[in-house]
Short mmCIF file of C-alpha atoms and ligand atoms in Angstrom, two decimals:
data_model
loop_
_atom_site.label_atom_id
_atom_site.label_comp_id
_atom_site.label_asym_id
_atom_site.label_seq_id
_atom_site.Cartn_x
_atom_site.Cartn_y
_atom_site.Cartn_z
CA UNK A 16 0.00 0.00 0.00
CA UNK A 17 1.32 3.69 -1.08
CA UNK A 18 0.58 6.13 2.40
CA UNK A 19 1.15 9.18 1.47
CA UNK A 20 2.28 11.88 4.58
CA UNK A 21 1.38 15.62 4.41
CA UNK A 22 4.43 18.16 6.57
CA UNK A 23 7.50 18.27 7.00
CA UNK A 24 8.90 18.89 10.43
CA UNK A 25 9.50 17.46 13.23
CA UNK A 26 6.14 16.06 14.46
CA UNK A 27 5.83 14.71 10.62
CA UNK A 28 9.60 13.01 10.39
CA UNK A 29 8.00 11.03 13.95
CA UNK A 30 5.30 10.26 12.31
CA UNK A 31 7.35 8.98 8.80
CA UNK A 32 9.19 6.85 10.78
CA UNK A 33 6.73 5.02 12.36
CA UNK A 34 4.75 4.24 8.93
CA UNK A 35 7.98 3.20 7.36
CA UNK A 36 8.88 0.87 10.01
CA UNK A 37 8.63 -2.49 8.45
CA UNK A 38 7.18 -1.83 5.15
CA UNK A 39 10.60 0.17 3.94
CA UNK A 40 11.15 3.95 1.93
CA UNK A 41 9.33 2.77 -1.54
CA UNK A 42 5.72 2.78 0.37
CA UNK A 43 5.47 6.41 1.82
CA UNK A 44 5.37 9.51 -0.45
CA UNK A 45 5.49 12.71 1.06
CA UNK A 46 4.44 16.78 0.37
CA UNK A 47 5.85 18.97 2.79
CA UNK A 48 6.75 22.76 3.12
CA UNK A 49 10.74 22.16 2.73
CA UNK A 50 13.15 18.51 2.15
CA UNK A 51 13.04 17.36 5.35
CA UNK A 52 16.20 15.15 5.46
CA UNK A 53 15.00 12.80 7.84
CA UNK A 54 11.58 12.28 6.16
CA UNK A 55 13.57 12.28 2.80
CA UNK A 56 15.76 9.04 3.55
CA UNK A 57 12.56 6.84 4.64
CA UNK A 58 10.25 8.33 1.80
CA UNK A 59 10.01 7.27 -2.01
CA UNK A 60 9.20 10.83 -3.45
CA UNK A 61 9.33 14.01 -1.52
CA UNK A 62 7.69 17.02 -3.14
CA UNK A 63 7.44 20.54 -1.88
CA UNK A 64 4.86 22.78 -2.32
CA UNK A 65 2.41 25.14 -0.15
CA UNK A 66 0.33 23.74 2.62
CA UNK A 67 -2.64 25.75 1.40
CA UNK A 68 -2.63 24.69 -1.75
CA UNK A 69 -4.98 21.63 -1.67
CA UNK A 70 -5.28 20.94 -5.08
CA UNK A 71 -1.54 20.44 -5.69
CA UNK A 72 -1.45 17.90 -2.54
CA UNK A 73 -4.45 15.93 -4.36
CA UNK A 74 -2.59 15.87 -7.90
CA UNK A 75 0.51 14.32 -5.90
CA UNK A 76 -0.94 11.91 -4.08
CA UNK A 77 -3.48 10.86 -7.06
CA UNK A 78 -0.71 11.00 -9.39
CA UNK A 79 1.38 8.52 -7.04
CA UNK A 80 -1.43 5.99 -6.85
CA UNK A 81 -1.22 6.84 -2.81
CA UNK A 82 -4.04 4.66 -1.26
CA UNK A 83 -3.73 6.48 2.36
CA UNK A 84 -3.00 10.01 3.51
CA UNK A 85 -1.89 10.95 6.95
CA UNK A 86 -2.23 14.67 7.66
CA UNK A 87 0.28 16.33 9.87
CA UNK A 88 0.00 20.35 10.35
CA UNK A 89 -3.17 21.82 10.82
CA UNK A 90 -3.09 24.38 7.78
CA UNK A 91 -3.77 21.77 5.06
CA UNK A 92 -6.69 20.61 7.49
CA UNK A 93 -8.15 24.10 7.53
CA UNK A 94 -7.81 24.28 3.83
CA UNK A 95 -10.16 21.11 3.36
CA UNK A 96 -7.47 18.75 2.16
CA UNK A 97 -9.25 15.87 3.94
CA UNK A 98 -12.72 16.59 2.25
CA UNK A 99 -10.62 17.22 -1.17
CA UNK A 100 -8.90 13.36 -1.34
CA UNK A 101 -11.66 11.54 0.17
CA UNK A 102 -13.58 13.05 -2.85
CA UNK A 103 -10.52 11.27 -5.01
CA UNK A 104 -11.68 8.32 -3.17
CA UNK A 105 -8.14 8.66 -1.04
CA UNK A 106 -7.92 7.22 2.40
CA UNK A 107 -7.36 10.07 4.94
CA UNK A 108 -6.63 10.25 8.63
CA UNK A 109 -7.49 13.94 9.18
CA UNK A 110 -10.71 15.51 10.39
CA UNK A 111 -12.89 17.58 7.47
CA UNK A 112 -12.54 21.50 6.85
CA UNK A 113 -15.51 21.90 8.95
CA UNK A 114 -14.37 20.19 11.98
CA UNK A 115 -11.37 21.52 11.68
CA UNK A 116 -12.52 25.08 13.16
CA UNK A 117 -12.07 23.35 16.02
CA UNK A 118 -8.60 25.25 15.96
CA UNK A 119 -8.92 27.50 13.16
CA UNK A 120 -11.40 29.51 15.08
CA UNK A 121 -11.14 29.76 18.62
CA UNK A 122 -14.52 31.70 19.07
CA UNK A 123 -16.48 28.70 17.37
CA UNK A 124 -14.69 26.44 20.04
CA UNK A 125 -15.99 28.16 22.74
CA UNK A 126 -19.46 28.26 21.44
CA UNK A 127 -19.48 24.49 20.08
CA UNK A 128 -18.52 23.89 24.11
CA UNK A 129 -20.71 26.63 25.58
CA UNK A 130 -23.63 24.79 23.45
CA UNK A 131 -23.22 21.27 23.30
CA UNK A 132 -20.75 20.27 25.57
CA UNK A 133 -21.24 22.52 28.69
CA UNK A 134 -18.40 21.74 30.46
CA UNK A 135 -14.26 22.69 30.07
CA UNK A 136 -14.56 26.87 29.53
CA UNK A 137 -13.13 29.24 32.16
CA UNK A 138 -15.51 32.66 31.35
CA UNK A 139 -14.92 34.14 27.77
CA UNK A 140 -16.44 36.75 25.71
CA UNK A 141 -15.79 37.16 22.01
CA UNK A 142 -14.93 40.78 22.07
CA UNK A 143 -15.96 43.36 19.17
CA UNK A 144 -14.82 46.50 20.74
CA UNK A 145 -12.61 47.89 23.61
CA UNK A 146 -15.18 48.90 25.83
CA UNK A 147 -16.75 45.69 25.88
CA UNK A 148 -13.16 44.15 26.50
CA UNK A 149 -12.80 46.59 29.31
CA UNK A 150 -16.01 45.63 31.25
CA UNK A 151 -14.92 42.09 30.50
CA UNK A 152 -11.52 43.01 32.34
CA UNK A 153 -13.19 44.70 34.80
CA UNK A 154 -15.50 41.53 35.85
CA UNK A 155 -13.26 38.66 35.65
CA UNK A 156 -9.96 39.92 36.70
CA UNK A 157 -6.65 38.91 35.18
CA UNK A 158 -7.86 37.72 31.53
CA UNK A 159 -6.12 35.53 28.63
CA UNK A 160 -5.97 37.84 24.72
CA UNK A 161 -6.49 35.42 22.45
CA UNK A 162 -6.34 36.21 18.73
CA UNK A 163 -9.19 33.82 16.95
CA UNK A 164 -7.05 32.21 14.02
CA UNK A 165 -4.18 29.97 13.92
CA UNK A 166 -0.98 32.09 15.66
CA UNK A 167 1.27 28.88 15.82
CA UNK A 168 1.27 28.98 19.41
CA UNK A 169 2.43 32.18 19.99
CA UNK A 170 -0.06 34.66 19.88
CA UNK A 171 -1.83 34.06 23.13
CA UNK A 172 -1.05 36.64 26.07
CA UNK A 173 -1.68 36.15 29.89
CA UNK A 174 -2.12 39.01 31.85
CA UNK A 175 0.49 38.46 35.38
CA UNK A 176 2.56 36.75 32.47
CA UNK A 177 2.89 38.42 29.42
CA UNK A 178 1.78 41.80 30.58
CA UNK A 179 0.53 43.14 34.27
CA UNK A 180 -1.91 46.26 33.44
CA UNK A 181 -5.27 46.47 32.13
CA UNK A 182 -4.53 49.16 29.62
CA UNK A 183 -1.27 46.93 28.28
CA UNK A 184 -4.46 44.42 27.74
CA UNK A 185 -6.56 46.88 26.08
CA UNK A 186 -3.48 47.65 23.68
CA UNK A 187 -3.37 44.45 23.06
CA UNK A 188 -7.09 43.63 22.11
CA UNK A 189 -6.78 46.59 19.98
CA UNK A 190 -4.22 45.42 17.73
CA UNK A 191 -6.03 42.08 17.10
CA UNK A 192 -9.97 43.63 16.63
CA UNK A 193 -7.12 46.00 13.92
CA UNK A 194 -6.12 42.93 12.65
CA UNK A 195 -9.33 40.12 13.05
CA UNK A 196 -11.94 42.45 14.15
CA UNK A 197 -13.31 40.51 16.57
CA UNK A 198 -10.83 39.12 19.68
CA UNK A 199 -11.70 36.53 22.54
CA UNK A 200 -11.09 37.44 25.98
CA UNK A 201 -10.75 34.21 28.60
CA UNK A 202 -10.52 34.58 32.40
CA UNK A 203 -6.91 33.56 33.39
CA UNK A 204 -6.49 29.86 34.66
CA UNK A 205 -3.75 29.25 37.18
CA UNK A 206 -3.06 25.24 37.67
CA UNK A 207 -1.00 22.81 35.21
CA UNK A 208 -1.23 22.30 31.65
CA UNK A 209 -0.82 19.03 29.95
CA UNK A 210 -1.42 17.66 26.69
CA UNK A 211 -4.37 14.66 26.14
CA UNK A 212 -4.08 13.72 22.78
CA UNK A 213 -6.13 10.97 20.99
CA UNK A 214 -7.22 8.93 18.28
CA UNK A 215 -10.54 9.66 16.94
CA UNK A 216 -13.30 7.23 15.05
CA UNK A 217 -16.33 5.61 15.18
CA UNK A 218 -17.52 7.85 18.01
CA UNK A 219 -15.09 7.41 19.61
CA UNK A 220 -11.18 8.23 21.41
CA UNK A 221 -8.61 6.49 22.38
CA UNK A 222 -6.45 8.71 24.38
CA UNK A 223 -2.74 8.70 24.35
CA UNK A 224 0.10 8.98 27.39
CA UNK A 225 -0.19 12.74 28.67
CA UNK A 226 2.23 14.67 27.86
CA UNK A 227 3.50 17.63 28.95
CA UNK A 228 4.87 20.59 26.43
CA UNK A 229 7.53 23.41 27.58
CA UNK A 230 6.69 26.45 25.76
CA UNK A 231 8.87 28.69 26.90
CA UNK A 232 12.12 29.23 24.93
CA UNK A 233 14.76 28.88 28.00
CA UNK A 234 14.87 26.69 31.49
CA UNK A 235 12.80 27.89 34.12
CA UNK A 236 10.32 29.04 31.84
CA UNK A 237 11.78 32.07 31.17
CA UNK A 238 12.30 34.10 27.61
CA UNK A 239 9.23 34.36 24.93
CA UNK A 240 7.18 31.59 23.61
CA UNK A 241 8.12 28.98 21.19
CA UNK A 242 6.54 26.43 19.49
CA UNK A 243 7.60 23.92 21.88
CA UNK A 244 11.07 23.44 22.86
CA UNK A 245 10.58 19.81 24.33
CA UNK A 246 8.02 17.49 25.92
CA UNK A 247 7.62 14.60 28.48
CA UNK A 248 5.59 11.73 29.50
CA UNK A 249 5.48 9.85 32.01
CA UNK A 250 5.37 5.40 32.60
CA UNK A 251 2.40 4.65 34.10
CA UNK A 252 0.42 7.40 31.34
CA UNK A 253 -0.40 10.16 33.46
CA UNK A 254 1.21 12.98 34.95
CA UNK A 255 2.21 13.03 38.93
CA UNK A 256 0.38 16.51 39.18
CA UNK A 257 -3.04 15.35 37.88
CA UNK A 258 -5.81 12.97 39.90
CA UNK A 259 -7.23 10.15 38.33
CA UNK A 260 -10.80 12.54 38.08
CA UNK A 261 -8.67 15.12 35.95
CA UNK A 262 -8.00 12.42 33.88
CA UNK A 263 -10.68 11.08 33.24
CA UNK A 264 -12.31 14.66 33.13
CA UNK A 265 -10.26 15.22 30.40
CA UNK A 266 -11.48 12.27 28.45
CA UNK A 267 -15.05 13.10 29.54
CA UNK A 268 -14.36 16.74 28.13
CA UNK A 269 -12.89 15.37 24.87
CA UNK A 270 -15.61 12.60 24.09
CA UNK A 271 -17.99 15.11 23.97
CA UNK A 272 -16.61 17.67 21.87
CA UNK A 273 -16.24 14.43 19.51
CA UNK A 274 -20.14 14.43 19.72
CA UNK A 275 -20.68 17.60 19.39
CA UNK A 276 -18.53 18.51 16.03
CA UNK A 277 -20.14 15.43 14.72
CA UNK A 278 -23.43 16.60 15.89
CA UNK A 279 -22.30 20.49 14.58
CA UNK A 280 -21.00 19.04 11.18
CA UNK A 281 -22.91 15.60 10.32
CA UNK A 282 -19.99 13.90 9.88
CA UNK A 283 -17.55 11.47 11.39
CA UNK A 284 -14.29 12.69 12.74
CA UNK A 285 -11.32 10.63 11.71
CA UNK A 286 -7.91 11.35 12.87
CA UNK A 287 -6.00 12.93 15.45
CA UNK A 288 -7.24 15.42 18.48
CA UNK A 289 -5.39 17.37 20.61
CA UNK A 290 -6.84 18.37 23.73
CA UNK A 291 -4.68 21.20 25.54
CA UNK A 292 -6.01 21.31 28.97
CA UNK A 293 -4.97 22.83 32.32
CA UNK A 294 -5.87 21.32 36.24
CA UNK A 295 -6.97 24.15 38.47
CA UNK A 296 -8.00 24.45 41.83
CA UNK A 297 -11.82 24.40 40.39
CA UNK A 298 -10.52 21.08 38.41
CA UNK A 299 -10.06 20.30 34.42
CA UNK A 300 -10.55 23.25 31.64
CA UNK A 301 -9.77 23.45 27.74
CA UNK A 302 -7.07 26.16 26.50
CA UNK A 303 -7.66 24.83 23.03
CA UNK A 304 -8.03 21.97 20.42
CA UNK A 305 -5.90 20.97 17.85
CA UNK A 306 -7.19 18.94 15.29
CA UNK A 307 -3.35 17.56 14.51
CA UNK A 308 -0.96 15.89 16.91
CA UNK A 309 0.79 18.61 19.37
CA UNK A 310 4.64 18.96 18.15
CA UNK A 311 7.03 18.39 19.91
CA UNK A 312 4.14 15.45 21.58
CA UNK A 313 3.76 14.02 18.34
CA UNK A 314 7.63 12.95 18.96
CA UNK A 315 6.95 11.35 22.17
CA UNK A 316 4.22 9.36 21.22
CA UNK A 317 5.14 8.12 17.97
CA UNK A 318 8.59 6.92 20.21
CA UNK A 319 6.21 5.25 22.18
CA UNK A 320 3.40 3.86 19.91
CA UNK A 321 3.81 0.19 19.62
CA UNK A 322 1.58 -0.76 16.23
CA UNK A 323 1.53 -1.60 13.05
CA UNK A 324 0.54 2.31 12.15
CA UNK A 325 -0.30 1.99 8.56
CA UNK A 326 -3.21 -0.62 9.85
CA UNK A 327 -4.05 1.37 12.40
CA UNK A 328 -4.34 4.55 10.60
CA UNK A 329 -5.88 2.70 7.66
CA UNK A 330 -8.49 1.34 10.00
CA UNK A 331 -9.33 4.92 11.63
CA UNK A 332 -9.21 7.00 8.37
CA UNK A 333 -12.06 3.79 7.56
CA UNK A 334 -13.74 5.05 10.28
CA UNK A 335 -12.89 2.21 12.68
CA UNK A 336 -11.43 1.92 16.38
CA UNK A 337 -10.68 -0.97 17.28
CA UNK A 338 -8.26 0.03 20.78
CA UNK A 339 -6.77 -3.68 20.75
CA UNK A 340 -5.01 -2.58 17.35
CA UNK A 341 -2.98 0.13 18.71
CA UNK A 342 -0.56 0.18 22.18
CA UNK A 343 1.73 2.59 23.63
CA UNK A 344 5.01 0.58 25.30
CA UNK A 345 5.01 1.35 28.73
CA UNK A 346 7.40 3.71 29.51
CA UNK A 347 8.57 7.22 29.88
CA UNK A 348 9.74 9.23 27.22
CA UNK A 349 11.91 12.83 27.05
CA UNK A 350 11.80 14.80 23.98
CA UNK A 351 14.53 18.18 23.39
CA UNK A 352 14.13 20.33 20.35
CA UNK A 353 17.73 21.82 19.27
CA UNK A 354 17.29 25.34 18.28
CA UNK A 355 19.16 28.16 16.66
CA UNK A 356 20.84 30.15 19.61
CA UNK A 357 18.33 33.18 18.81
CA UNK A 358 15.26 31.22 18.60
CA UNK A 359 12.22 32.21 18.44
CA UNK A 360 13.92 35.39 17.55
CA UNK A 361 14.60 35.15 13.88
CA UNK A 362 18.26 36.26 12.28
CA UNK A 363 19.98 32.86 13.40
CA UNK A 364 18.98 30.96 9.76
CA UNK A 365 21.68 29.11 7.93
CA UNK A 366 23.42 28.08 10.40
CA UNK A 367 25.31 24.95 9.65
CA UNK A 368 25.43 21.88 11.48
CA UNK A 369 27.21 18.78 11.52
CA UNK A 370 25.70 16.39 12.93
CA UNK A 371 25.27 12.80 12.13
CA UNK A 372 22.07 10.51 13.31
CA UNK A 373 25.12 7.99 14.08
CA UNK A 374 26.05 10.61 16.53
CA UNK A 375 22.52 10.82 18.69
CA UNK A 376 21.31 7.36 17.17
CA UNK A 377 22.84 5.28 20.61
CA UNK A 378 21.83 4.39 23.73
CA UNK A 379 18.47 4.20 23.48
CA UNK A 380 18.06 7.64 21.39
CA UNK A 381 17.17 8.73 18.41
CA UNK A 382 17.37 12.14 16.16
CA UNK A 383 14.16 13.82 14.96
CA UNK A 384 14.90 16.49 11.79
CA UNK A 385 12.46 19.50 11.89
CA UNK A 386 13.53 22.88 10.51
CA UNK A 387 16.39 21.98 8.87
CA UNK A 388 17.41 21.50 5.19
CA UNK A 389 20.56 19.26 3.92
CA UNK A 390 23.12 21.09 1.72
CA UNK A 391 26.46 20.47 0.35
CA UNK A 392 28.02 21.63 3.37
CA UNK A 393 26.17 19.85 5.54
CA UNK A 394 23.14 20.56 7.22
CA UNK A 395 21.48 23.80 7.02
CA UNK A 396 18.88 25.37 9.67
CA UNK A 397 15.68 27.51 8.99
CA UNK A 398 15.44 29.21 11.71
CA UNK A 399 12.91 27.29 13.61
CA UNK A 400 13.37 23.92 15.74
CA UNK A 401 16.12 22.42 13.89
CA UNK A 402 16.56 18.78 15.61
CA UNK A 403 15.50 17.21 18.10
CA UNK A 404 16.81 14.29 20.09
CA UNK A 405 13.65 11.46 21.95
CA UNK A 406 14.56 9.14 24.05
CA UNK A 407 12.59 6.34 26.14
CA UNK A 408 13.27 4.56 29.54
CA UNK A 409 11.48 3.85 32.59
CA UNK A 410 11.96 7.02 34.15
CA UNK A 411 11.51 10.86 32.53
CA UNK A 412 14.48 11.64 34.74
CA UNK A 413 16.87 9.28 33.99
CA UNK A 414 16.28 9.73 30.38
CA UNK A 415 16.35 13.72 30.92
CA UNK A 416 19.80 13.07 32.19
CA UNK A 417 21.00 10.99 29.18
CA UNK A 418 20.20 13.64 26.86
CA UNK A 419 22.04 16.10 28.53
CA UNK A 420 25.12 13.30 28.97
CA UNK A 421 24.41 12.99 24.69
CA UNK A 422 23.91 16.63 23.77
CA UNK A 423 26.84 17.62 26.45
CA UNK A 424 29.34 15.40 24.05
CA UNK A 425 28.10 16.69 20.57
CA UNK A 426 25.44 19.27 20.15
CA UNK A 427 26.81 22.13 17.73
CA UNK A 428 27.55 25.36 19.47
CA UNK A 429 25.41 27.20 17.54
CA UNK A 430 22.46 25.07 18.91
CA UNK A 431 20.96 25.21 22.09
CA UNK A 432 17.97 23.58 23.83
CA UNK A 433 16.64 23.60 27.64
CA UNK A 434 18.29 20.85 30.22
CA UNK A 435 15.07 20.97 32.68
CA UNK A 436 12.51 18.91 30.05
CA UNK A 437 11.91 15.90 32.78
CA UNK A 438 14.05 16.72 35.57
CA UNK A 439 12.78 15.48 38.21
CA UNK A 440 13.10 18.27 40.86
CA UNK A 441 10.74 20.18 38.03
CA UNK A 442 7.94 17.58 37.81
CA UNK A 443 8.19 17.60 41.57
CA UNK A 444 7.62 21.58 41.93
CA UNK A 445 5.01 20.58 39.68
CA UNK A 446 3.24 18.65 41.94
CA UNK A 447 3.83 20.54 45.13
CA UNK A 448 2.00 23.83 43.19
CA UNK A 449 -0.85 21.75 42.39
CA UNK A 450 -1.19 20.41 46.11
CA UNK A 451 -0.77 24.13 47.19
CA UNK A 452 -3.23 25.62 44.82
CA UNK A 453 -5.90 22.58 45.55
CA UNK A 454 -5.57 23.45 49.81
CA UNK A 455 -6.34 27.35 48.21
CA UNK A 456 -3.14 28.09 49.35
N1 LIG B 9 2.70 21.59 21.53
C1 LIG B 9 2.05 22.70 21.00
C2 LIG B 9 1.41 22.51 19.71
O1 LIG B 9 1.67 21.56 19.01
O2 LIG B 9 0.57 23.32 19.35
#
């Protein structure tokens, strides 16, 4: 069978390797945004080409006689690619334009929950005009600005985080109704986030480890926000700062918003969905959905995912789940994302690097190409997560402590990444805020 694979960074080479893992390079063709080298050595045919442009994806993948198409980013999604080659009578594990508002527009989230699922929104107001957002303010306290489209994960500002005053809010919500017209405003939620991600069909989910995603660009969570400079999950599936209720509040939460875009849209939703949630004091809320696998999560779980993936995903873009088809291995798993020195600060591209996967391929690890390109004189970054390196073991710390032993011996200098992604005395803070903040201390 052909499988055809839609991205090209780092989330996508995870995925590539796990559908080329015993069926070899000549079944997977690929059509990403840049040659990812990684994706390039385990594919057949790699083509470049826009990730909006839906109709050149469909003439590859017809053209290549491509039976089954896994979707990676969530801009092809929003573009309709799904509803475009199942109309070409192509296999596809990706939700349809329509459900995929789910994270196109935040403001129809919101509503979809506020209407049908009742359950996982902190207050919010979609916001038209400053006075409104003011009054907002003025009612709920410290408040979230959340442009309504895509912002890659770094358009979202907290007040107490981002910014401290109300007018440095209201400047805010101005340039975005300048921009969008229209703005949503959320009540700040103080707890732990984590990411729930799952496979969707028939109904139904079948969630994933939890994960747990460090946005911020340097250790300690200081600096701006990145896309995701690393990720961790944990043995036993769960996350030592959650109960077993905001677990399975979390599932609750993201069964229903399965029935309810299914409900909204009269269709089934096939494919991946990402559930970003936060534990509070006042227990389990939704920051947002992705209709895509979280990156750098996708690197964990794909690490961990113990299947034959191109029958699985076959099965759910059919519409199937059947849960004794797929398994996670048991264990814990530590994901770092190399990145130019100024990242997410742009004016570090082109940097070259030389570094082999013989180098990180050892002990138990393996290398993960993302924004990187291969050239003459070696490897070439973007400017974006270059590399990463995954590991797995029984214990986030231990394997957290590898890395660094790894990276310590042969990351470029003109790379860096953050050491604290699954230390342990960081999980452990972890937990001792959430105990604190559930006594209302
Ligand atoms: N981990 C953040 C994201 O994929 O959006």
């Amino acid at each position: 069978m052909r499988i055809g694979l839609i991205g090209s960074g780092g989330r996508e080479h995870a995925i590539a390797k796990i559908l080329a893992k015993n069926r070899g390079r000549d079944s997977l063709y690929v059509y990403g945004s840049h040659l990812n080298p990684g994706i390039q050595k385990l594919a057949a045919l790699s083509s470049v080409g826009s990730m909006q442009d839906v109709e050149t994806m469909k003439d590859f993948f017809t053209g290549n006689k491509v039976e089954l198409v896994v979707v990676g980013p969530e801009v092809p999604l929003i573009a309709g690619v799904s509803d475009r080659l199942r109309r070409q009578g192509i296999r596809v594990m990706g939700p349809t334009q329509a459900q995929a508002h789910l994270e196109g527009d935040k403001v129809f989230m919101r509503d979809l929950l506020r209407r049908r699922v009742q359950k996982g929104s902190p207050q919010w107001k979609e916001v038209r005009d400053v006075e409104t957002a003011r009054n907002f303010i003025r009612e709920v306290g410290q408040v979230a600005v959340k442009p309504i489209g895509l912002t890659g994960g770094k358009g979202v500002s907290v007040m107490g985080v981002h910014f401290q005053t109300i007018d440095e809010a209201l400047e805010r919500v101005q340039t975005s109704l300048e921009q969008d017209g229209v703005v949503l405003l959320e009540e700040r939620l103080i707890g732990e986030e984590f990411s729930r991600m799952a496979f969707v069909a028939d109904g139904k989910i079948m969630g994933m480890p939890v994960a747990q995603d460090f946005k911020y660009a340097y250790d300690g969570d200081q600096g701006g926000m990145t896309g995701g400079m690393g990720a961790y999950s944990m043995a036993d599936g769960s996350m030592p700062f959650l109960t077993k209720d905001d677990l399975q509040e979390a599932d609750l939460i993201l069964q229903l918003t399965v029935n309810a875009i299914e409900e909204e849209t009269g269709a089934g939703y096939r494919g991946f969905l990402y559930g970003q949630f936060i534990t509070t004091a006042h227990g389990v809320r939704v920051i947002e959905y992705n209709v895509r696998l979280g990156d750098p999560e996708a690197i964990n779980m794909m690490a961990l995912l113990d299947t034959d993936a191109p029958e699985f995903f076959g099965e759910l873009a059919d519409g199937q789940l059947r849960k004794e088809n797929a398994a996670f291995l048991p264990q814990a798993s530590v994901c770092k994302y190399l990145v130019p020195a100024a990242y997410p600060q742009s004016g570090s591209e082109k940097i070259v690097v030389n570094l082999k996967d013989e180098d990180v391929n050892q002990e138990g690890f393996s290398i993960i190409y993302a924004s990187i390109i291969e050239k003459p004189q070696g490897l070439e970054t973007l400017g974006a997560r270059a590399l990463a390196v995954v590991g797995i073991g029984t214990d986030a710390g231990n394997i957290s402590a590898g890395i660094e032993a790894l990276l310590g011996r042969i990351e470029p200098a003109t790379l860096r990444h953050r050491k604290d992604i699954g230390d342990v005395q960081i999980i452990q803070k972890k937990v001792r805020k959430m105990e604190s903040l559930r006594k209302g201390m």
